[in-house]
Amino acid sequence: MKVRGERECKECGARWSYYETGSVECPDCGALRSVGVDGRTAHTDARVTLDLTPHRARFGDARGTLPEEGVDDLKSDLREYARKRGFIRGGELLPLDDTYLAARELLEAIDLYDRLRDPTDRDREYLLALLAGADDGDRPATEAVPDSLREARGMAAVRAVDEYRTDLLAFLDELGEGETVDEGNADTSASTVSVAGDGPFSRINPTRALLERLRDRVKRVEALTGDVPPADTDALVDAADALGEYVRTGDETALDRARDRLSDAET
């Protein structure tokens, strides 16, 4: 969506940033009537935090299968966090961050773990490691993912990369709308998004081409329900994030890294 992020209250005149609060309610007087005082910018990300502290207290001593009480609440909190997250904030493209990835992986791992007939200590340690670090963006290393739960890593990557790719394509559309020609000069003022560096429009086509390759690879992993080596799915995540960096900065090494990581995922 496109919003005017800088708001002014019609009741008391206070100003605030919607991008910071995620609310149209005046932080000073509570009034709901406000007006935007800046230009519209693309925005898909809500101000939301992930706090799993109560759930860690509940599941930290779990043995074997997960206790029935509280699992639905944990999954609900993870889904709500993922639903509210986006990757465009105030016209700027965000990275594919580790907290979002960890939340996605934990959600997939809970369902998969609960279906295991005889979960091992390693399975349990992996799940609890995710629970312990997800809100800080800490995920188990690639080699620490048990074979019995690697589908969780795979499907988390599928869903995260697909969401990031959607926002990145929308960002490229908005960036392209600013490419008007006026006596040979590109006009960036017409765009609702912003990037750093020179030649922003030259980044659009190379990124789109690699996003197509990324989409094809993600579809193949999804068809296998994520049951591929974790190193392959991690490579897809790295490729998506590198493409985001290239669009934000114009750094050609990021584009090269995206190509390399896609090649790693396709071998």
mmCIF file of N, CA, C and O in Angstrom, residues 157-241:
data_model
loop_
_atom_site.group_PDB
_atom_site.id
_atom_site.type_symbol
_atom_site.label_atom_id
_atom_site.label_comp_id
_atom_site.label_asym_id
_atom_site.label_seq_id
_atom_site.Cartn_x
_atom_site.Cartn_y
_atom_site.Cartn_z
ATOM 1 N N ALA A 157 11.934 -21.592 4.247
ATOM 2 C CA ALA A 157 12.620 -20.845 3.189
ATOM 3 C C ALA A 157 11.673 -20.569 2.030
ATOM 4 O O ALA A 157 11.658 -19.464 1.474
ATOM 5 N N VAL A 158 10.878 -21.564 1.644
ATOM 6 C CA VAL A 158 9.923 -21.391 0.556
ATOM 7 C C VAL A 158 8.980 -20.232 0.845
ATOM 8 O O VAL A 158 8.780 -19.336 0.010
ATOM 9 N N ARG A 159 8.401 -20.228 2.050
ATOM 10 C CA ARG A 159 7.400 -19.209 2.373
ATOM 11 C C ARG A 159 8.050 -17.833 2.547
ATOM 12 O O ARG A 159 7.499 -16.814 2.101
ATOM 13 N N ALA A 160 9.208 -17.803 3.180
ATOM 14 C CA ALA A 160 9.881 -16.520 3.400
ATOM 15 C C ALA A 160 10.357 -15.909 2.087
ATOM 16 O O ALA A 160 10.163 -14.713 1.835
ATOM 17 N N VAL A 161 10.979 -16.714 1.252
ATOM 18 C CA VAL A 161 11.486 -16.202 -0.027
ATOM 19 C C VAL A 161 10.337 -15.775 -0.928
ATOM 20 O O VAL A 161 10.424 -14.757 -1.624
ATOM 21 N N ASP A 162 9.234 -16.516 -0.891
ATOM 22 C CA ASP A 162 8.089 -16.147 -1.714
ATOM 23 C C ASP A 162 7.518 -14.792 -1.284
ATOM 24 O O ASP A 162 7.189 -13.952 -2.133
ATOM 25 N N GLU A 163 7.406 -14.561 0.021
ATOM 26 C CA GLU A 163 6.906 -13.276 0.510
ATOM 27 C C GLU A 163 7.875 -12.143 0.163
ATOM 28 O O GLU A 163 7.459 -11.046 -0.224
ATOM 29 N N TYR A 164 9.166 -12.419 0.325
ATOM 30 C CA TYR A 164 10.159 -11.385 0.015
ATOM 31 C C TYR A 164 10.159 -11.070 -1.476
ATOM 32 O O TYR A 164 10.228 -9.899 -1.879
ATOM 33 N N ARG A 165 10.058 -12.116 -2.274
ATOM 34 C CA ARG A 165 10.033 -11.919 -3.730
ATOM 35 C C ARG A 165 8.823 -11.079 -4.135
ATOM 36 O O ARG A 165 8.930 -10.201 -5.001
ATOM 37 N N THR A 166 7.665 -11.303 -3.510
ATOM 38 C CA THR A 166 6.469 -10.527 -3.824
ATOM 39 C C THR A 166 6.688 -9.049 -3.542
ATOM 40 O O THR A 166 6.361 -8.179 -4.367
ATOM 41 N N ASP A 167 7.245 -8.747 -2.362
ATOM 42 C CA ASP A 167 7.498 -7.346 -2.023
ATOM 43 C C ASP A 167 8.581 -6.736 -2.907
ATOM 44 O O ASP A 167 8.508 -5.560 -3.280
ATOM 45 N N LEU A 168 9.582 -7.525 -3.237
ATOM 46 C CA LEU A 168 10.657 -7.013 -4.083
ATOM 47 C C LEU A 168 10.142 -6.687 -5.484
ATOM 48 O O LEU A 168 10.505 -5.653 -6.074
ATOM 49 N N LEU A 169 9.269 -7.529 -6.016
ATOM 50 C CA LEU A 169 8.677 -7.234 -7.324
ATOM 51 C C LEU A 169 7.814 -5.967 -7.267
ATOM 52 O O LEU A 169 7.850 -5.140 -8.187
ATOM 53 N N ALA A 170 7.048 -5.817 -6.185
ATOM 54 C CA ALA A 170 6.242 -4.607 -6.020
ATOM 55 C C ALA A 170 7.142 -3.375 -5.921
ATOM 56 O O ALA A 170 6.831 -2.310 -6.476
ATOM 57 N N PHE A 171 8.263 -3.530 -5.227
ATOM 58 C CA PHE A 171 9.216 -2.431 -5.086
ATOM 59 C C PHE A 171 9.786 -2.048 -6.454
ATOM 60 O O PHE A 171 9.902 -0.862 -6.780
ATOM 61 N N LEU A 172 10.120 -3.051 -7.259
ATOM 62 C CA LEU A 172 10.646 -2.774 -8.598
ATOM 63 C C LEU A 172 9.605 -2.078 -9.466
ATOM 64 O O LEU A 172 9.942 -1.197 -10.267
ATOM 65 N N ASP A 173 8.334 -2.473 -9.326
ATOM 66 C CA ASP A 173 7.270 -1.799 -10.073
ATOM 67 C C ASP A 173 7.212 -0.316 -9.712
ATOM 68 O O ASP A 173 7.100 0.546 -10.593
ATOM 69 N N GLU A 174 7.275 -0.046 -8.408
ATOM 70 C CA GLU A 174 7.227 1.349 -7.959
ATOM 71 C C GLU A 174 8.468 2.116 -8.416
ATOM 72 O O GLU A 174 8.381 3.276 -8.825
ATOM 73 N N LEU A 175 9.612 1.469 -8.346
ATOM 74 C CA LEU A 175 10.847 2.112 -8.791
ATOM 75 C C LEU A 175 10.769 2.438 -10.280
ATOM 76 O O LEU A 175 11.172 3.521 -10.718
ATOM 77 N N GLY A 176 10.219 1.513 -11.055
ATOM 78 C CA GLY A 176 10.107 1.722 -12.495
ATOM 79 C C GLY A 176 9.170 2.846 -12.873
ATOM 80 O O GLY A 176 9.348 3.486 -13.913
ATOM 81 N N GLU A 177 8.157 3.094 -12.016
ATOM 82 C CA GLU A 177 7.226 4.176 -12.312
ATOM 83 C C GLU A 177 7.905 5.541 -12.274
ATOM 84 O O GLU A 177 7.409 6.509 -12.861
ATOM 85 N N GLY A 178 9.028 5.625 -11.578
ATOM 86 C CA GLY A 178 9.749 6.891 -11.510
ATOM 87 C C GLY A 178 10.663 7.124 -12.687
ATOM 88 O O GLY A 178 11.309 8.172 -12.785
ATOM 89 N N GLU A 179 10.727 6.141 -13.577
ATOM 90 C CA GLU A 179 11.641 6.254 -14.722
ATOM 91 C C GLU A 179 10.942 6.984 -15.869
ATOM 92 O O GLU A 179 10.478 6.394 -16.841
ATOM 93 N N THR A 180 10.853 8.279 -15.777
ATOM 94 C CA THR A 180 10.311 9.097 -16.864
ATOM 95 C C THR A 180 11.458 9.823 -17.540
ATOM 96 O O THR A 180 12.470 10.137 -16.920
ATOM 97 N N VAL A 181 11.313 10.026 -18.774
ATOM 98 C CA VAL A 181 12.386 10.654 -19.547
ATOM 99 C C VAL A 181 12.034 12.111 -19.829
ATOM 100 O O VAL A 181 11.001 12.414 -20.408
ATOM 101 N N ASP A 182 12.900 12.985 -19.382
ATOM 102 C CA ASP A 182 12.715 14.418 -19.611
ATOM 103 C C ASP A 182 14.049 14.997 -20.052
ATOM 104 O O ASP A 182 14.937 15.227 -19.258
ATOM 105 N N GLU A 183 14.177 15.164 -21.369
ATOM 106 C CA GLU A 183 15.427 15.662 -21.956
ATOM 107 C C GLU A 183 16.606 14.779 -21.560
ATOM 108 O O GLU A 183 17.687 15.243 -21.238
ATOM 109 N N GLY A 184 16.332 13.457 -21.555
ATOM 110 C CA GLY A 184 17.398 12.499 -21.300
ATOM 111 C C GLY A 184 17.687 12.237 -19.849
ATOM 112 O O GLY A 184 18.585 11.467 -19.538
ATOM 113 N N ASN A 185 16.949 12.852 -18.915
ATOM 114 C CA ASN A 185 17.209 12.650 -17.491
ATOM 115 C C ASN A 185 16.117 11.811 -16.864
ATOM 116 O O ASN A 185 14.932 11.999 -17.122
ATOM 117 N N ALA A 186 16.518 10.874 -16.001
ATOM 118 C CA ALA A 186 15.547 10.067 -15.265
ATOM 119 C C ALA A 186 15.055 10.860 -14.069
ATOM 120 O O ALA A 186 15.827 11.515 -13.378
ATOM 121 N N ASP A 187 13.740 10.785 -13.823
ATOM 122 C CA ASP A 187 13.129 11.542 -12.733
ATOM 123 C C ASP A 187 12.780 10.608 -11.590
ATOM 124 O O ASP A 187 11.832 9.839 -11.679
ATOM 125 N N THR A 188 13.550 10.649 -10.502
ATOM 126 C CA THR A 188 13.291 9.785 -9.355
ATOM 127 C C THR A 188 12.242 10.372 -8.428
ATOM 128 O O THR A 188 11.755 9.693 -7.538
ATOM 129 N N SER A 189 11.856 11.633 -8.628
ATOM 130 C CA SER A 189 10.904 12.261 -7.725
ATOM 131 C C SER A 189 9.509 11.671 -7.859
ATOM 132 O O SER A 189 8.672 11.819 -6.975
ATOM 133 N N ALA A 190 9.224 11.018 -9.001
ATOM 134 C CA ALA A 190 7.899 10.450 -9.214
ATOM 135 C C ALA A 190 7.718 9.118 -8.495
ATOM 136 O O ALA A 190 6.626 8.586 -8.448
ATOM 137 N N SER A 191 8.769 8.563 -7.939
ATOM 138 C CA SER A 191 8.714 7.238 -7.335
ATOM 139 C C SER A 191 8.266 7.306 -5.880
ATOM 140 O O SER A 191 8.540 8.273 -5.172
ATOM 141 N N THR A 192 7.572 6.264 -5.442
ATOM 142 C CA THR A 192 7.163 6.163 -4.035
ATOM 143 C C THR A 192 8.157 5.336 -3.230
ATOM 144 O O THR A 192 7.890 5.001 -2.080
ATOM 145 N N VAL A 193 9.279 4.974 -3.841
ATOM 146 C CA VAL A 193 10.329 4.218 -3.152
ATOM 147 C C VAL A 193 11.659 4.924 -3.369
ATOM 148 O O VAL A 193 11.791 5.775 -4.256
ATOM 149 N N SER A 194 12.638 4.568 -2.563
ATOM 150 C CA SER A 194 13.947 5.212 -2.701
ATOM 151 C C SER A 194 15.054 4.183 -2.509
ATOM 152 O O SER A 194 14.900 3.212 -1.763
ATOM 153 N N VAL A 195 16.152 4.404 -3.221
ATOM 154 C CA VAL A 195 17.333 3.553 -3.128
ATOM 155 C C VAL A 195 18.565 4.440 -3.097
ATOM 156 O O VAL A 195 18.502 5.631 -3.412
ATOM 157 N N ALA A 196 19.683 3.846 -2.731
ATOM 158 C CA ALA A 196 20.946 4.575 -2.700
ATOM 159 C C ALA A 196 21.715 4.361 -3.999
ATOM 160 O O ALA A 196 21.485 3.395 -4.727
ATOM 161 N N GLY A 197 22.631 5.273 -4.269
ATOM 162 C CA GLY A 197 23.534 5.094 -5.398
ATOM 163 C C GLY A 197 22.986 5.608 -6.713
ATOM 164 O O GLY A 197 21.847 6.056 -6.816
ATOM 165 N N ASP A 198 23.841 5.524 -7.736
ATOM 166 C CA ASP A 198 23.496 6.009 -9.068
ATOM 167 C C ASP A 198 22.866 4.898 -9.903
ATOM 168 O O ASP A 198 23.050 3.709 -9.630
ATOM 169 N N GLY A 199 22.149 5.300 -10.942
ATOM 170 C CA GLY A 199 21.591 4.354 -11.900
ATOM 171 C C GLY A 199 20.602 3.363 -11.317
ATOM 172 O O GLY A 199 20.708 2.158 -11.586
ATOM 173 N N PRO A 200 19.628 3.815 -10.536
ATOM 174 C CA PRO A 200 18.712 2.853 -9.900
ATOM 175 C C PRO A 200 17.877 2.054 -10.897
ATOM 176 O O PRO A 200 17.588 0.876 -10.647
ATOM 177 N N PHE A 201 17.522 2.659 -12.035
ATOM 178 C CA PHE A 201 16.642 1.976 -12.966
ATOM 179 C C PHE A 201 17.356 0.839 -13.698
ATOM 180 O O PHE A 201 16.707 -0.106 -14.163
ATOM 181 N N SER A 202 18.672 0.915 -13.792
ATOM 182 C CA SER A 202 19.425 -0.151 -14.461
ATOM 183 C C SER A 202 19.430 -1.445 -13.649
ATOM 184 O O SER A 202 19.828 -2.495 -14.153
ATOM 185 N N ARG A 203 18.968 -1.370 -12.404
ATOM 186 C CA ARG A 203 18.945 -2.564 -11.553
ATOM 187 C C ARG A 203 17.696 -3.412 -11.769
ATOM 188 O O ARG A 203 17.645 -4.570 -11.338
ATOM 189 N N ILE A 204 16.702 -2.841 -12.419
ATOM 190 C CA ILE A 204 15.396 -3.508 -12.484
ATOM 191 C C ILE A 204 15.446 -4.794 -13.297
ATOM 192 O O ILE A 204 15.035 -5.867 -12.814
ATOM 193 N N ASN A 205 15.938 -4.735 -14.519
ATOM 194 C CA ASN A 205 15.909 -5.918 -15.389
ATOM 195 C C ASN A 205 16.785 -7.059 -14.887
ATOM 196 O O ASN A 205 16.344 -8.220 -14.889
ATOM 197 N N PRO A 206 18.033 -6.800 -14.457
ATOM 198 C CA PRO A 206 18.829 -7.913 -13.922
ATOM 199 C C PRO A 206 18.178 -8.577 -12.713
ATOM 200 O O PRO A 206 18.240 -9.808 -12.559
ATOM 201 N N THR A 207 17.543 -7.773 -11.865
ATOM 202 C CA THR A 207 16.891 -8.331 -10.690
ATOM 203 C C THR A 207 15.695 -9.176 -11.081
ATOM 204 O O THR A 207 15.492 -10.283 -10.555
ATOM 205 N N ARG A 208 14.890 -8.682 -12.009
ATOM 206 C CA ARG A 208 13.726 -9.447 -12.449
ATOM 207 C C ARG A 208 14.139 -10.795 -13.047
ATOM 208 O O ARG A 208 13.483 -11.813 -12.824
ATOM 209 N N ALA A 209 15.212 -10.795 -13.808
ATOM 210 C CA ALA A 209 15.665 -12.039 -14.435
ATOM 211 C C ALA A 209 16.051 -13.072 -13.381
ATOM 212 O O ALA A 209 15.688 -14.257 -13.481
ATOM 213 N N LEU A 210 16.770 -12.644 -12.361
ATOM 214 C CA LEU A 210 17.169 -13.582 -11.315
ATOM 215 C C LEU A 210 15.993 -13.976 -10.429
ATOM 216 O O LEU A 210 15.958 -15.097 -9.900
ATOM 217 N N LEU A 211 15.034 -13.083 -10.274
ATOM 218 C CA LEU A 211 13.843 -13.440 -9.498
ATOM 219 C C LEU A 211 13.051 -14.549 -10.186
ATOM 220 O O LEU A 211 12.401 -15.360 -9.509
ATOM 221 N N GLU A 212 13.090 -14.600 -11.499
ATOM 222 C CA GLU A 212 12.430 -15.692 -12.215
ATOM 223 C C GLU A 212 13.123 -17.017 -11.925
ATOM 224 O O GLU A 212 12.465 -18.033 -11.693
ATOM 225 N N ARG A 213 14.437 -17.013 -11.958
ATOM 226 C CA ARG A 213 15.173 -18.230 -11.602
ATOM 227 C C ARG A 213 14.887 -18.633 -10.163
ATOM 228 O O ARG A 213 14.707 -19.820 -9.856
ATOM 229 N N LEU A 214 14.836 -17.653 -9.295
ATOM 230 C CA LEU A 214 14.556 -17.922 -7.891
ATOM 231 C C LEU A 214 13.161 -18.528 -7.724
ATOM 232 O O LEU A 214 12.972 -19.491 -6.974
ATOM 233 N N ARG A 215 12.189 -17.977 -8.427
ATOM 234 C CA ARG A 215 10.819 -18.508 -8.354
ATOM 235 C C ARG A 215 10.772 -19.967 -8.784
ATOM 236 O O ARG A 215 10.127 -20.806 -8.136
ATOM 237 N N ASP A 216 11.449 -20.298 -9.878
ATOM 238 C CA ASP A 216 11.441 -21.669 -10.380
ATOM 239 C C ASP A 216 12.044 -22.632 -9.359
ATOM 240 O O ASP A 216 11.517 -23.732 -9.132
ATOM 241 N N ARG A 217 13.141 -22.213 -8.746
ATOM 242 C CA ARG A 217 13.797 -23.078 -7.773
ATOM 243 C C ARG A 217 12.935 -23.249 -6.516
ATOM 244 O O ARG A 217 12.821 -24.349 -5.973
ATOM 245 N N VAL A 218 12.309 -22.175 -6.077
ATOM 246 C CA VAL A 218 11.437 -22.249 -4.904
ATOM 247 C C VAL A 218 10.262 -23.187 -5.170
ATOM 248 O O VAL A 218 9.863 -23.970 -4.288
ATOM 249 N N LYS A 219 9.708 -23.135 -6.378
ATOM 250 C CA LYS A 219 8.601 -24.024 -6.723
ATOM 251 C C LYS A 219 9.025 -25.490 -6.657
ATOM 252 O O LYS A 219 8.243 -26.357 -6.233
ATOM 253 N N ARG A 220 10.238 -25.780 -7.074
ATOM 254 C CA ARG A 220 10.716 -27.164 -7.024
ATOM 255 C C ARG A 220 10.869 -27.631 -5.578
ATOM 256 O O ARG A 220 10.515 -28.772 -5.249
ATOM 257 N N VAL A 221 11.379 -26.766 -4.724
ATOM 258 C CA VAL A 221 11.511 -27.128 -3.308
ATOM 259 C C VAL A 221 10.137 -27.307 -2.680
ATOM 260 O O VAL A 221 9.914 -28.238 -1.897
ATOM 261 N N GLU A 222 9.205 -26.447 -3.041
ATOM 262 C CA GLU A 222 7.845 -26.565 -2.500
ATOM 263 C C GLU A 222 7.199 -27.882 -2.931
ATOM 264 O O GLU A 222 6.483 -28.520 -2.144
ATOM 265 N N ALA A 223 7.436 -28.293 -4.177
ATOM 266 C CA ALA A 223 6.874 -29.555 -4.665
ATOM 267 C C ALA A 223 7.405 -30.748 -3.878
ATOM 268 O O ALA A 223 6.719 -31.781 -3.767
ATOM 269 N N LEU A 224 8.593 -30.599 -3.314
ATOM 270 C CA LEU A 224 9.193 -31.654 -2.497
ATOM 271 C C LEU A 224 8.872 -31.455 -1.020
ATOM 272 O O LEU A 224 9.494 -32.101 -0.162
ATOM 273 N N THR A 225 7.929 -30.583 -0.717
ATOM 274 C CA THR A 225 7.542 -30.219 0.656
ATOM 275 C C THR A 225 8.747 -29.853 1.517
ATOM 276 O O THR A 225 8.783 -30.155 2.707
ATOM 277 N N GLY A 226 9.724 -29.212 0.892
ATOM 278 C CA GLY A 226 10.888 -28.732 1.632
ATOM 279 C C GLY A 226 11.929 -29.779 1.947
ATOM 280 O O GLY A 226 12.932 -29.469 2.614
ATOM 281 N N ASP A 227 11.708 -31.013 1.487
ATOM 282 C CA ASP A 227 12.613 -32.118 1.842
ATOM 283 C C ASP A 227 13.826 -32.129 0.916
ATOM 284 O O ASP A 227 13.988 -33.007 0.064
ATOM 285 N N VAL A 228 14.682 -31.132 1.084
ATOM 286 C CA VAL A 228 15.932 -31.014 0.337
ATOM 287 C C VAL A 228 17.031 -30.659 1.338
ATOM 288 O O VAL A 228 16.742 -30.255 2.467
ATOM 289 N N PRO A 229 18.289 -30.803 0.964
ATOM 290 C CA PRO A 229 19.366 -30.452 1.892
ATOM 291 C C PRO A 229 19.239 -29.018 2.396
ATOM 292 O O PRO A 229 18.994 -28.093 1.601
ATOM 293 N N PRO A 230 19.384 -28.794 3.697
ATOM 294 C CA PRO A 230 19.261 -27.431 4.237
ATOM 295 C C PRO A 230 20.196 -26.431 3.578
ATOM 296 O O PRO A 230 19.851 -25.248 3.469
ATOM 297 N N ALA A 231 21.366 -26.884 3.143
ATOM 298 C CA ALA A 231 22.286 -25.964 2.478
ATOM 299 C C ALA A 231 21.672 -25.392 1.209
ATOM 300 O O ALA A 231 21.925 -24.229 0.852
ATOM 301 N N ASP A 232 20.850 -26.180 0.521
ATOM 302 C CA ASP A 232 20.215 -25.699 -0.706
ATOM 303 C C ASP A 232 19.177 -24.626 -0.410
ATOM 304 O O ASP A 232 19.096 -23.613 -1.115
ATOM 305 N N THR A 233 18.368 -24.854 0.622
ATOM 306 C CA THR A 233 17.337 -23.862 0.936
ATOM 307 C C THR A 233 17.955 -22.606 1.542
ATOM 308 O O THR A 233 17.466 -21.497 1.306
ATOM 309 N N ASP A 234 19.024 -22.762 2.314
ATOM 310 C CA ASP A 234 19.720 -21.583 2.826
ATOM 311 C C ASP A 234 20.295 -20.751 1.687
ATOM 312 O O ASP A 234 20.338 -19.515 1.755
ATOM 313 N N ALA A 235 20.717 -21.422 0.619
ATOM 314 C CA ALA A 235 21.239 -20.704 -0.544
ATOM 315 C C ALA A 235 20.149 -19.870 -1.207
ATOM 316 O O ALA A 235 20.408 -18.751 -1.686
ATOM 317 N N LEU A 236 18.913 -20.372 -1.219
ATOM 318 C CA LEU A 236 17.806 -19.604 -1.781
ATOM 319 C C LEU A 236 17.544 -18.342 -0.967
ATOM 320 O O LEU A 236 17.298 -17.266 -1.516
ATOM 321 N N VAL A 237 17.578 -18.483 0.354
ATOM 322 C CA VAL A 237 17.394 -17.326 1.233
ATOM 323 C C VAL A 237 18.491 -16.298 0.986
ATOM 324 O O VAL A 237 18.227 -15.096 0.868
ATOM 325 N N ASP A 238 19.736 -16.771 0.900
ATOM 326 C CA ASP A 238 20.863 -15.864 0.670
ATOM 327 C C ASP A 238 20.736 -15.152 -0.675
ATOM 328 O O ASP A 238 21.051 -13.958 -0.792
ATOM 329 N N ALA A 239 20.265 -15.879 -1.685
ATOM 330 C CA ALA A 239 20.110 -15.277 -3.013
ATOM 331 C C ALA A 239 19.055 -14.172 -2.985
ATOM 332 O O ALA A 239 19.261 -13.088 -3.550
ATOM 333 N N ALA A 240 17.936 -14.432 -2.330
ATOM 334 C CA ALA A 240 16.879 -13.422 -2.237
ATOM 335 C C ALA A 240 17.376 -12.183 -1.506
ATOM 336 O O ALA A 240 17.140 -11.043 -1.935
ATOM 337 N N ASP A 241 18.068 -12.401 -0.403
ATOM 338 C CA ASP A 241 18.557 -11.268 0.380
ATOM 339 C C ASP A 241 19.611 -10.474 -0.392
ATOM 340 O O ASP A 241 19.654 -9.241 -0.319
#
